[in-house]
PDB file of C-alpha atoms in Angstrom:
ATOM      1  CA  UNK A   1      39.511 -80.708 128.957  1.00  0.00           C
ATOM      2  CA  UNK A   2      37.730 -79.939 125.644  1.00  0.00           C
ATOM      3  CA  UNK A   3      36.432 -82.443 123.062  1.00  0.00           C
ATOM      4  CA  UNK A   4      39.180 -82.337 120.412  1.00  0.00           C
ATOM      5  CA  UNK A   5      39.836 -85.434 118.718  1.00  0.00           C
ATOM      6  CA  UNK A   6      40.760 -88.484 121.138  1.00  0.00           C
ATOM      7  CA  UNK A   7      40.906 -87.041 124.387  1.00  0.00           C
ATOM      8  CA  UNK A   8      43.098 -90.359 125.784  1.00  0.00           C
ATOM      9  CA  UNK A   9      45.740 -89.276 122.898  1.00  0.00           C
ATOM     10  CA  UNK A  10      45.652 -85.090 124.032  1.00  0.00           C
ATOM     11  CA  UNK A  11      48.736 -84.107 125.952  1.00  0.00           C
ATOM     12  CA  UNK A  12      48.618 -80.423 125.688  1.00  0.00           C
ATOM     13  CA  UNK A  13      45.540 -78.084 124.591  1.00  0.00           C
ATOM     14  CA  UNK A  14      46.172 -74.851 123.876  1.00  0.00           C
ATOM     15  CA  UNK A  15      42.856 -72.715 123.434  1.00  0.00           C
ATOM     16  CA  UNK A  16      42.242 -69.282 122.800  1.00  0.00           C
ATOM     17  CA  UNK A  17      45.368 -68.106 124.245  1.00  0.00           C
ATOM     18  CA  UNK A  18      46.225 -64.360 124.297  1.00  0.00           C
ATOM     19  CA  UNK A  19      49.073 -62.383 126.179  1.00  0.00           C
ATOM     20  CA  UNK A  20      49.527 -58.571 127.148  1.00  0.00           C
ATOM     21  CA  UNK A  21      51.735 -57.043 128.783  1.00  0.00           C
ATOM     22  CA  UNK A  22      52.380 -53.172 129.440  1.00  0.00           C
ATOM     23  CA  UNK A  23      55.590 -51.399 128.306  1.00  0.00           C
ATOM     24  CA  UNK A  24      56.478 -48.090 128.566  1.00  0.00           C
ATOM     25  CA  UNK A  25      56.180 -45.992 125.655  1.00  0.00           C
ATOM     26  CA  UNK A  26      58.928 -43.711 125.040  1.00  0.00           C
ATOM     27  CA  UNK A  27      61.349 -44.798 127.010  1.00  0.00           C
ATOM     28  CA  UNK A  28      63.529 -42.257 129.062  1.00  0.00           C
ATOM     29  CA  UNK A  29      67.605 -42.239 127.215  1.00  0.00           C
ATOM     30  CA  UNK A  30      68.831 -41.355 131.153  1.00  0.00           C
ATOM     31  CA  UNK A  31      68.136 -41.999 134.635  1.00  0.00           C
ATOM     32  CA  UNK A  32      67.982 -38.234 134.881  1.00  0.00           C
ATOM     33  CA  UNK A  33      65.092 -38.221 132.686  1.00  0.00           C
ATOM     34  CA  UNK A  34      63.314 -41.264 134.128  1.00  0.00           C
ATOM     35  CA  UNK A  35      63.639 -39.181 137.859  1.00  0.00           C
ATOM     36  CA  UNK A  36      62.277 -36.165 136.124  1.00  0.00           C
ATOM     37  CA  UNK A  37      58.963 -38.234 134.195  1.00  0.00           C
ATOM     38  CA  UNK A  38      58.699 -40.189 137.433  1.00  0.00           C
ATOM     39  CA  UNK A  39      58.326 -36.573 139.505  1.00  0.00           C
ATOM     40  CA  UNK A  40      55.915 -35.128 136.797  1.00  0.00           C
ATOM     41  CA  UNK A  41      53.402 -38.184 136.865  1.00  0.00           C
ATOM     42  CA  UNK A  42      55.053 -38.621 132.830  1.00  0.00           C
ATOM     43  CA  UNK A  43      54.735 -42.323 132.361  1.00  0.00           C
ATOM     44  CA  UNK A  44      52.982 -43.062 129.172  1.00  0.00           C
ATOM     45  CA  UNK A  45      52.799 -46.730 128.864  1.00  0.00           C
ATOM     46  CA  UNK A  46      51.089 -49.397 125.992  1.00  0.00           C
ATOM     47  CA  UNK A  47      50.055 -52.607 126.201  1.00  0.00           C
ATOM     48  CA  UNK A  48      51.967 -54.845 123.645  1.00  0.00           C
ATOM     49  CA  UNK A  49      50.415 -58.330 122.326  1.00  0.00           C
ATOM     50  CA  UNK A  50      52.923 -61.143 122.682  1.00  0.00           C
ATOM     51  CA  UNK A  51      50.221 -63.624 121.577  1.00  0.00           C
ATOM     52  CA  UNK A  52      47.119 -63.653 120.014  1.00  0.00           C
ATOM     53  CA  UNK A  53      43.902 -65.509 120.063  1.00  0.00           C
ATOM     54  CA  UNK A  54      46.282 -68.740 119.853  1.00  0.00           C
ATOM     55  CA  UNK A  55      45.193 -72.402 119.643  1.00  0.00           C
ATOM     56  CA  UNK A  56      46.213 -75.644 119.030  1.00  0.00           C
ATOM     57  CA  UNK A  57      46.769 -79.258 120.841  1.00  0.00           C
ATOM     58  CA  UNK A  58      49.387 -81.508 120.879  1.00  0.00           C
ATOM     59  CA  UNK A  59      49.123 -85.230 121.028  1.00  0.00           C
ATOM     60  CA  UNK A  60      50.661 -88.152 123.521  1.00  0.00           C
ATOM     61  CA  UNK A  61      54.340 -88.831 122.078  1.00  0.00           C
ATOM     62  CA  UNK A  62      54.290 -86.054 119.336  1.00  0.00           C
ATOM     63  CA  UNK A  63      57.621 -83.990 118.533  1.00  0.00           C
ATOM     64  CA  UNK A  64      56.390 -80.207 117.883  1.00  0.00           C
ATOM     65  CA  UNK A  65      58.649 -77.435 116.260  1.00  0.00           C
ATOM     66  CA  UNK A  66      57.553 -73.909 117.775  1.00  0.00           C
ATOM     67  CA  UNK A  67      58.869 -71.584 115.013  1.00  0.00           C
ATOM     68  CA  UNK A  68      59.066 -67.827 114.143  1.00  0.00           C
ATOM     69  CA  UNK A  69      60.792 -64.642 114.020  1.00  0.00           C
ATOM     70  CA  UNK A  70      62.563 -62.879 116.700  1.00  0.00           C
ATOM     71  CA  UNK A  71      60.148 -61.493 119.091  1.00  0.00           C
ATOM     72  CA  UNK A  72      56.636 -63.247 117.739  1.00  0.00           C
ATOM     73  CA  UNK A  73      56.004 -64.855 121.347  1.00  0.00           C
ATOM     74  CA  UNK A  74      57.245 -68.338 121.205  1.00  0.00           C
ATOM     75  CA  UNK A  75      58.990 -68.035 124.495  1.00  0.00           C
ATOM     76  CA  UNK A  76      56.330 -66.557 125.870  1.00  0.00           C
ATOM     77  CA  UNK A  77      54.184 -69.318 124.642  1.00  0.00           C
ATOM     78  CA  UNK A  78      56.343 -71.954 126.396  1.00  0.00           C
ATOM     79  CA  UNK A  79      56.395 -70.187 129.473  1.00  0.00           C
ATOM     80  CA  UNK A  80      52.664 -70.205 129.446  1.00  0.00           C
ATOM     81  CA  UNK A  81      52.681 -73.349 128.774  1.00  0.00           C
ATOM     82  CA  UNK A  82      54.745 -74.631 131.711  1.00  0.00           C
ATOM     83  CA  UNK A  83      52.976 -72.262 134.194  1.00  0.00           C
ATOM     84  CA  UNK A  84      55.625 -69.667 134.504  1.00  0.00           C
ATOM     85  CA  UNK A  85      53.349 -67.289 133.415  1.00  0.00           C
ATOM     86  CA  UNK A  86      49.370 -66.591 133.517  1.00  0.00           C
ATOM     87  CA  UNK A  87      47.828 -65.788 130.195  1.00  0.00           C
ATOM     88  CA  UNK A  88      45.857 -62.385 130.044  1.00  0.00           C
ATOM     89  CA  UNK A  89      42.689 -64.999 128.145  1.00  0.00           C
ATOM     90  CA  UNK A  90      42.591 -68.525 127.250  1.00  0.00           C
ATOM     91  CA  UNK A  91      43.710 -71.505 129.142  1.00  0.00           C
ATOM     92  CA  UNK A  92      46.113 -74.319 128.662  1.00  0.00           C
ATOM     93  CA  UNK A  93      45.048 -77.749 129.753  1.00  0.00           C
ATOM     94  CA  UNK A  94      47.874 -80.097 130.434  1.00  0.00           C
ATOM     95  CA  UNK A  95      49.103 -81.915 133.617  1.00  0.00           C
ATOM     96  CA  UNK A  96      51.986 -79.391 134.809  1.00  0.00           C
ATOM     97  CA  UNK A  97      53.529 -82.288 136.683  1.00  0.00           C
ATOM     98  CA  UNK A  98      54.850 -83.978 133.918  1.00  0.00           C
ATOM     99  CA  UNK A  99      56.711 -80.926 132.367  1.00  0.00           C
ATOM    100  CA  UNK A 100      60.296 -79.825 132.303  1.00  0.00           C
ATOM    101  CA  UNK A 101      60.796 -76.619 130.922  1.00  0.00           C
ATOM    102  CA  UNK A 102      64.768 -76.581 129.440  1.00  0.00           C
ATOM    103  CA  UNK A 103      66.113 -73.042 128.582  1.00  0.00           C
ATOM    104  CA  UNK A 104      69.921 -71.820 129.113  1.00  0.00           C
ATOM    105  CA  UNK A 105      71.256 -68.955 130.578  1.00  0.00           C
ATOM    106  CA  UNK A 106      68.884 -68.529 133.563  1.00  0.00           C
ATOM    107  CA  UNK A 107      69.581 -69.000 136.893  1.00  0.00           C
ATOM    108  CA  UNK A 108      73.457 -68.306 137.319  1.00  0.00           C
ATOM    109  CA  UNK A 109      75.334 -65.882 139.794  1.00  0.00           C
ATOM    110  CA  UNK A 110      78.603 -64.866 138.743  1.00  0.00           C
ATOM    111  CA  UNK A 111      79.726 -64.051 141.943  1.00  0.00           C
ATOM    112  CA  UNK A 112      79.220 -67.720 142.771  1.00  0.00           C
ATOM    113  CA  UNK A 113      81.458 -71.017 142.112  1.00  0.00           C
ATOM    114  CA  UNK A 114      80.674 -73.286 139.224  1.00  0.00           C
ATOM    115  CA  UNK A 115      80.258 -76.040 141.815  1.00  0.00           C
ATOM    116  CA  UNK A 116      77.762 -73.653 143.434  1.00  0.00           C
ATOM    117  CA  UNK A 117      75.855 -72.813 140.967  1.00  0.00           C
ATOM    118  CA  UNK A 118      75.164 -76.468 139.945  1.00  0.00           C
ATOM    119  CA  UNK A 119      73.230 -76.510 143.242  1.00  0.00           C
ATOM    120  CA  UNK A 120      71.607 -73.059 142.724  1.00  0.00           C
ATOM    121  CA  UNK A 121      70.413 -73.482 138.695  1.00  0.00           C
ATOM    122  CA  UNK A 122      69.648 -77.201 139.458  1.00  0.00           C
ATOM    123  CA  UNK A 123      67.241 -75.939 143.029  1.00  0.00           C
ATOM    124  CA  UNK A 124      65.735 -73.506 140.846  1.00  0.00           C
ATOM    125  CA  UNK A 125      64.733 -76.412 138.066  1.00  0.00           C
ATOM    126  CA  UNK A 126      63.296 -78.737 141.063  1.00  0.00           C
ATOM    127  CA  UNK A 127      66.384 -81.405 141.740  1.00  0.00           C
ATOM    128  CA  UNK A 128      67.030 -81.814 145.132  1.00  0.00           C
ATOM    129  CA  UNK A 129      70.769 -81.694 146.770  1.00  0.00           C
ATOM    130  CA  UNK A 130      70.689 -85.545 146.702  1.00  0.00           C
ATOM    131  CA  UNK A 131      69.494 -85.714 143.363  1.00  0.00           C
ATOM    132  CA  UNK A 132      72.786 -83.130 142.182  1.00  0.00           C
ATOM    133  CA  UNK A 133      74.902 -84.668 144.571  1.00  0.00           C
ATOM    134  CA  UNK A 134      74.285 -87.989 142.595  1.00  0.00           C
ATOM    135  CA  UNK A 135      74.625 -86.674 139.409  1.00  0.00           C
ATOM    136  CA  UNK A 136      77.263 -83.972 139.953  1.00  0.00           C
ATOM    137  CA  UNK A 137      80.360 -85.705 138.759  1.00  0.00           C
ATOM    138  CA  UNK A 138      77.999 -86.302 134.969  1.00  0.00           C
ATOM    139  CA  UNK A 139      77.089 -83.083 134.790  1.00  0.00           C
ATOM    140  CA  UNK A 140      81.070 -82.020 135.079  1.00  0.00           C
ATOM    141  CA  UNK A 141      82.282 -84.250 132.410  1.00  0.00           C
ATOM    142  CA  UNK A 142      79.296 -84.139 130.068  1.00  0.00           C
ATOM    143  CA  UNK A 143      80.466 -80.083 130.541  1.00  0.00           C
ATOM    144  CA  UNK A 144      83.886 -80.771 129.896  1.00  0.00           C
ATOM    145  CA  UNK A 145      84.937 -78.267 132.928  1.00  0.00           C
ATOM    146  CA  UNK A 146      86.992 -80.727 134.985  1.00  0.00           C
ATOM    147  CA  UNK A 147      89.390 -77.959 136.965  1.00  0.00           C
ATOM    148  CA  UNK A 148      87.240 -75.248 136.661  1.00  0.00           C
ATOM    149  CA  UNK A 149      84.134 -76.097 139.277  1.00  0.00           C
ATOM    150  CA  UNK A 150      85.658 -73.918 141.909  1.00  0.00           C
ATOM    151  CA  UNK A 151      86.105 -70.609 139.523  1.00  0.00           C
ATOM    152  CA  UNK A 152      83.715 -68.226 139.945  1.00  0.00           C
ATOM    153  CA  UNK A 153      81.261 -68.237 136.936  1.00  0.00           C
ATOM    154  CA  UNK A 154      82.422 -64.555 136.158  1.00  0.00           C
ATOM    155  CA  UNK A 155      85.550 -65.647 134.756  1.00  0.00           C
ATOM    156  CA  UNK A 156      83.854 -68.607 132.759  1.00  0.00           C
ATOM    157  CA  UNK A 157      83.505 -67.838 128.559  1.00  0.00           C
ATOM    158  CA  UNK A 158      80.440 -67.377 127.636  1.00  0.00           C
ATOM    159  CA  UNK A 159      80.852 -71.037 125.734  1.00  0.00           C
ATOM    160  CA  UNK A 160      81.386 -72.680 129.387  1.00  0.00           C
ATOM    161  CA  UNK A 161      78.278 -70.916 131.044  1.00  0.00           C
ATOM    162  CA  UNK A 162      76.460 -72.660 128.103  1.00  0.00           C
ATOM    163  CA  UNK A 163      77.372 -75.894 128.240  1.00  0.00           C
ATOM    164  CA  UNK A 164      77.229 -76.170 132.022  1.00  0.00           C
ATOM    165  CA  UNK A 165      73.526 -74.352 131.426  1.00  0.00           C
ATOM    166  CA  UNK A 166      73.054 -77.350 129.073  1.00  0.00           C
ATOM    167  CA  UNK A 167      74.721 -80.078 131.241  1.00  0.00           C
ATOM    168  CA  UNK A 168      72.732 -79.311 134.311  1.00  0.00           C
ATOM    169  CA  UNK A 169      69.382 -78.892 132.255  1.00  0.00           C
ATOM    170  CA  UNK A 170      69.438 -82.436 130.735  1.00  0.00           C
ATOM    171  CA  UNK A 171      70.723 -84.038 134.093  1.00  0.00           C
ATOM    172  CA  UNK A 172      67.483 -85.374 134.469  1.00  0.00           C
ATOM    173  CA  UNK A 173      65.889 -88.610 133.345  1.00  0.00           C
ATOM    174  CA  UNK A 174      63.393 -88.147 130.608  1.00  0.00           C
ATOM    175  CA  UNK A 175      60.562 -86.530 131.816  1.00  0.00           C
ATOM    176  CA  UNK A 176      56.652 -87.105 130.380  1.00  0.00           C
ATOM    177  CA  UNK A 177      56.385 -83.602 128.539  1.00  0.00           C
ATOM    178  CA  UNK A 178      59.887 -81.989 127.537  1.00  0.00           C
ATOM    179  CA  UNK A 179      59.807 -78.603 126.486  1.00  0.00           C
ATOM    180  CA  UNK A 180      62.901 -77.219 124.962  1.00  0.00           C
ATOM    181  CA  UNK A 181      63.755 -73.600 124.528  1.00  0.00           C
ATOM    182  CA  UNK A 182      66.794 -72.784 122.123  1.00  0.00           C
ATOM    183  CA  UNK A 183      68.918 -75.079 123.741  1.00  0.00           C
ATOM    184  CA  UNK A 184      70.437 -76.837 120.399  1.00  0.00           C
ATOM    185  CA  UNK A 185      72.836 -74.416 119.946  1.00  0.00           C
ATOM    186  CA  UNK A 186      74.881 -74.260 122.280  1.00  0.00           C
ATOM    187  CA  UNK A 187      78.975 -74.183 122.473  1.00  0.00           C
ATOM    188  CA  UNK A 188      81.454 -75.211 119.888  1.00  0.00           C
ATOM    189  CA  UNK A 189      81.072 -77.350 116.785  1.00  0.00           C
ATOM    190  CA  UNK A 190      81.825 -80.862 118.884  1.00  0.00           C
ATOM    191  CA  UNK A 191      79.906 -79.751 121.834  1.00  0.00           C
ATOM    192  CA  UNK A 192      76.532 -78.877 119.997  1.00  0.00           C
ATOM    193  CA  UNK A 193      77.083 -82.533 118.217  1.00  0.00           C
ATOM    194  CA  UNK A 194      77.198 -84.052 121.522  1.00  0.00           C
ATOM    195  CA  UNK A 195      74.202 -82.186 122.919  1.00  0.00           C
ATOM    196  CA  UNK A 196      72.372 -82.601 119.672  1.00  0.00           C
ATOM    197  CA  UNK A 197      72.832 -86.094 120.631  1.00  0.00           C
ATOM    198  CA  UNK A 198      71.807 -85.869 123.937  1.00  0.00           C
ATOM    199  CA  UNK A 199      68.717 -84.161 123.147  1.00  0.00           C
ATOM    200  CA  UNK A 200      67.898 -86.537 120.297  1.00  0.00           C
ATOM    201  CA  UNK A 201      67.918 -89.508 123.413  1.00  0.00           C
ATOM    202  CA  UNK A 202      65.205 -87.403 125.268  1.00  0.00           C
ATOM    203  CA  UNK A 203      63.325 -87.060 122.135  1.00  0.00           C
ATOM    204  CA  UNK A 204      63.119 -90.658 121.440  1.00  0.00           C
ATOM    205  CA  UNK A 205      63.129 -91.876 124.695  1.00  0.00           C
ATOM    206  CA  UNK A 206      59.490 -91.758 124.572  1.00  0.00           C
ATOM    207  CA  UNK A 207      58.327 -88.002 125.943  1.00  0.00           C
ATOM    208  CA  UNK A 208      55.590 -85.606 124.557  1.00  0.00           C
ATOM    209  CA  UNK A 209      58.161 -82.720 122.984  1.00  0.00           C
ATOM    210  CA  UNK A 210      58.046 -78.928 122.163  1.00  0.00           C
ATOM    211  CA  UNK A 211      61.045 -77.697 120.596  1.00  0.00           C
ATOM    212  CA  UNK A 212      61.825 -73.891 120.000  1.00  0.00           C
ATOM    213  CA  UNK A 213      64.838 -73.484 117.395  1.00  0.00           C
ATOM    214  CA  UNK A 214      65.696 -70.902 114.872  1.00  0.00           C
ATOM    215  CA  UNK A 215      67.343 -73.752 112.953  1.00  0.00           C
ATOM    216  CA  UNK A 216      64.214 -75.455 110.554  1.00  0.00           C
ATOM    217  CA  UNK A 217      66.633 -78.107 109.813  1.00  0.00           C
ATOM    218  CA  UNK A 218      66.741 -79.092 112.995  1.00  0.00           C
ATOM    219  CA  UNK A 219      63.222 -79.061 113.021  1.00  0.00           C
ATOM    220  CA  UNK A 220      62.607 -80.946 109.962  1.00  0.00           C
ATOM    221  CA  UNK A 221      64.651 -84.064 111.208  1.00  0.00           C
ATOM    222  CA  UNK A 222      63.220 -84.043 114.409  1.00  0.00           C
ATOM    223  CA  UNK A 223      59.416 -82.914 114.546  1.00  0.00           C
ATOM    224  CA  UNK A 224      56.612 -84.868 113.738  1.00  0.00           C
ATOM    225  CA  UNK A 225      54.627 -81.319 113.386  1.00  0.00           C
ATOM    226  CA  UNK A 226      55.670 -77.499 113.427  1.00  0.00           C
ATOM    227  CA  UNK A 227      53.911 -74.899 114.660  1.00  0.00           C
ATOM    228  CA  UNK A 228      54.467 -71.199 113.035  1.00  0.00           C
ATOM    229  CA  UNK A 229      53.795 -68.331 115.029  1.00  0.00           C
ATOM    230  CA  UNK A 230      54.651 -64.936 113.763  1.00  0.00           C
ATOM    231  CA  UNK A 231      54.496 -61.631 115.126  1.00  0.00           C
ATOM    232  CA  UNK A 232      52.070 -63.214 117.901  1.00  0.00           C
ATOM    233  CA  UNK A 233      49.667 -64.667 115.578  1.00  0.00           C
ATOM    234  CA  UNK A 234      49.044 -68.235 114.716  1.00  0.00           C
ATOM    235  CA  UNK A 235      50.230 -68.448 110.936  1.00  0.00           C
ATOM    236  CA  UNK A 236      50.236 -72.318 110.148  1.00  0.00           C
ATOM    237  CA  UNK A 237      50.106 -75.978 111.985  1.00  0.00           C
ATOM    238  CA  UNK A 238      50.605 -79.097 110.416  1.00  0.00           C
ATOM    239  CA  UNK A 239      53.546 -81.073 108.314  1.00  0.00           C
ATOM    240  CA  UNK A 240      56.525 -80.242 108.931  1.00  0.00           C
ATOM    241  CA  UNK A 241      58.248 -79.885 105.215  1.00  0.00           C
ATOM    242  CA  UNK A 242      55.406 -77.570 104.205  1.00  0.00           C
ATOM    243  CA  UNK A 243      54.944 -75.516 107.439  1.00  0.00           C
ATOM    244  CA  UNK A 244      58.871 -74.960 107.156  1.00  0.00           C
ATOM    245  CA  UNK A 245      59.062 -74.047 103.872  1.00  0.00           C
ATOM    246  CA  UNK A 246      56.322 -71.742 103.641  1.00  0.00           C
ATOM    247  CA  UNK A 247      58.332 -69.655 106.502  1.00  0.00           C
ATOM    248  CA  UNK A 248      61.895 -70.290 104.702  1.00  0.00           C
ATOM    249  CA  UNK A 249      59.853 -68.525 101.792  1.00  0.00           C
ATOM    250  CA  UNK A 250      58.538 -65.663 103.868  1.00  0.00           C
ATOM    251  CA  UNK A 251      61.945 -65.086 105.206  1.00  0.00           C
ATOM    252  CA  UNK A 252      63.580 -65.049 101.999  1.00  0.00           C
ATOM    253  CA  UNK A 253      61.255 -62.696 100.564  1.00  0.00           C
TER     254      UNK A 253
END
């Protein structure tokens, strides 16, 4: 890992981190027309920068806000982060064991049973049956879909697919690093209270923390530091009132 302050104290070190990916360019508005470009060797594709020439580190038991626009990479950055994905340059030093990457609405089958896909989302986020079998009957009630386990998703709102999202996601004990995509906004009124509550446990509980929200009051009361990241680029890093308010004042101009 790099020399960057006290190396004992560095949880996470971002450095020179830059994604591409390729996207077609001009998009066909029908199938027939995607057959047609396909046949005629017509593809024109561009490469699109989700992140650019990003750095930054993040300290043993610090609460980071990720925030930006729509669409300036955050995500992205997360995933990166976590291992999902590979960055095109750059690496990311941190101990990949220790994460848990939270993020809702992954995972499900709607063809499948609730009680089914607690076992397929919960698989796909590393608990094992034993593990879910222990902490099935939590996740249910922290859901608040006693009855409906053996409905098939498809006929779930969209409010129950997020709070079972959120139930299973937060099953587990507070991990070392806890990275949390969007996931403080989920369901009614006196179901995001509850898992604002919930998160606020994991927060506190000790953990390194990333937190992606659109919401930069929920930032403010949490984070110890915020992170602004806008259109890809790296615009700001530091105190969380100031960061904040310098991109409440960019949106509201």
């Amino acid at each position: 890992m790099p020399a960057q302050g006290n190396t004992e104290q560095v949880e996470i070190v971002v450095e020179n981190v830059t994604m591409r990916f390729r996207r077609a360019k001009d998009e066909a508005s029908s199938l027939k027309e995607l057959l047609l470009r396909k046949l005629r060797g017509e593809h024109r594709y561009e490469m699109f920068t989700a992140l650019d020439n990003i750095s930054f580190c993040v300290e043993k038991g610090e609460v980071v806000g990720i925030i930006g626009t729509n669409g300036s990479g955050k995500s992205t950055l997360l995933k990166i982060i976590s291992g999902a994905l590979i960055p095109t340059r750059g690496q990311v030093f941190v101990d990949r064991r220790k994460v848990q990457l939270l993020t809702l609405g992954t995972g499900f089958d709607p063809e499948l049973t609730g009680r089914e896909n607690v076992y397929l989302n919960g698989a796909m986020i590393g608990y094992t049956k034993k593990y879910i079998d222990e902490k099935f009957e939590d996740i249910v009630r922290f859901a608040e879909l006693e009855g409906f386990m053996e409905e098939k998703v498809r006929n779930y709102s969209s409010g129950m697919v997020s709070r079972l999202g959120f139930a299973i996601a937060t099953a587990r004990d507070t991990p070392e690093i806890l990275i949390l995509d969007e996931v403080l906004s989920v369901g009614d009124m006196f179901f995001r209270k509850k898992s604002e509550a919930r998160i606020r446990e994991m927060i506190h509980g000790g953990s390194t923390v990333l937190i992606v929200s659109h919401s930069t009051s929920t930032i403010r009361q949490n984070c110890t530091k915020v992170i602004w990241i806008e259109k890809g680029r790296l615009m700001g890093s530091g105190d969380p009132g100031q960061i904040c308010g310098a991109y409440e004042k960019l949106k509201g101009g």
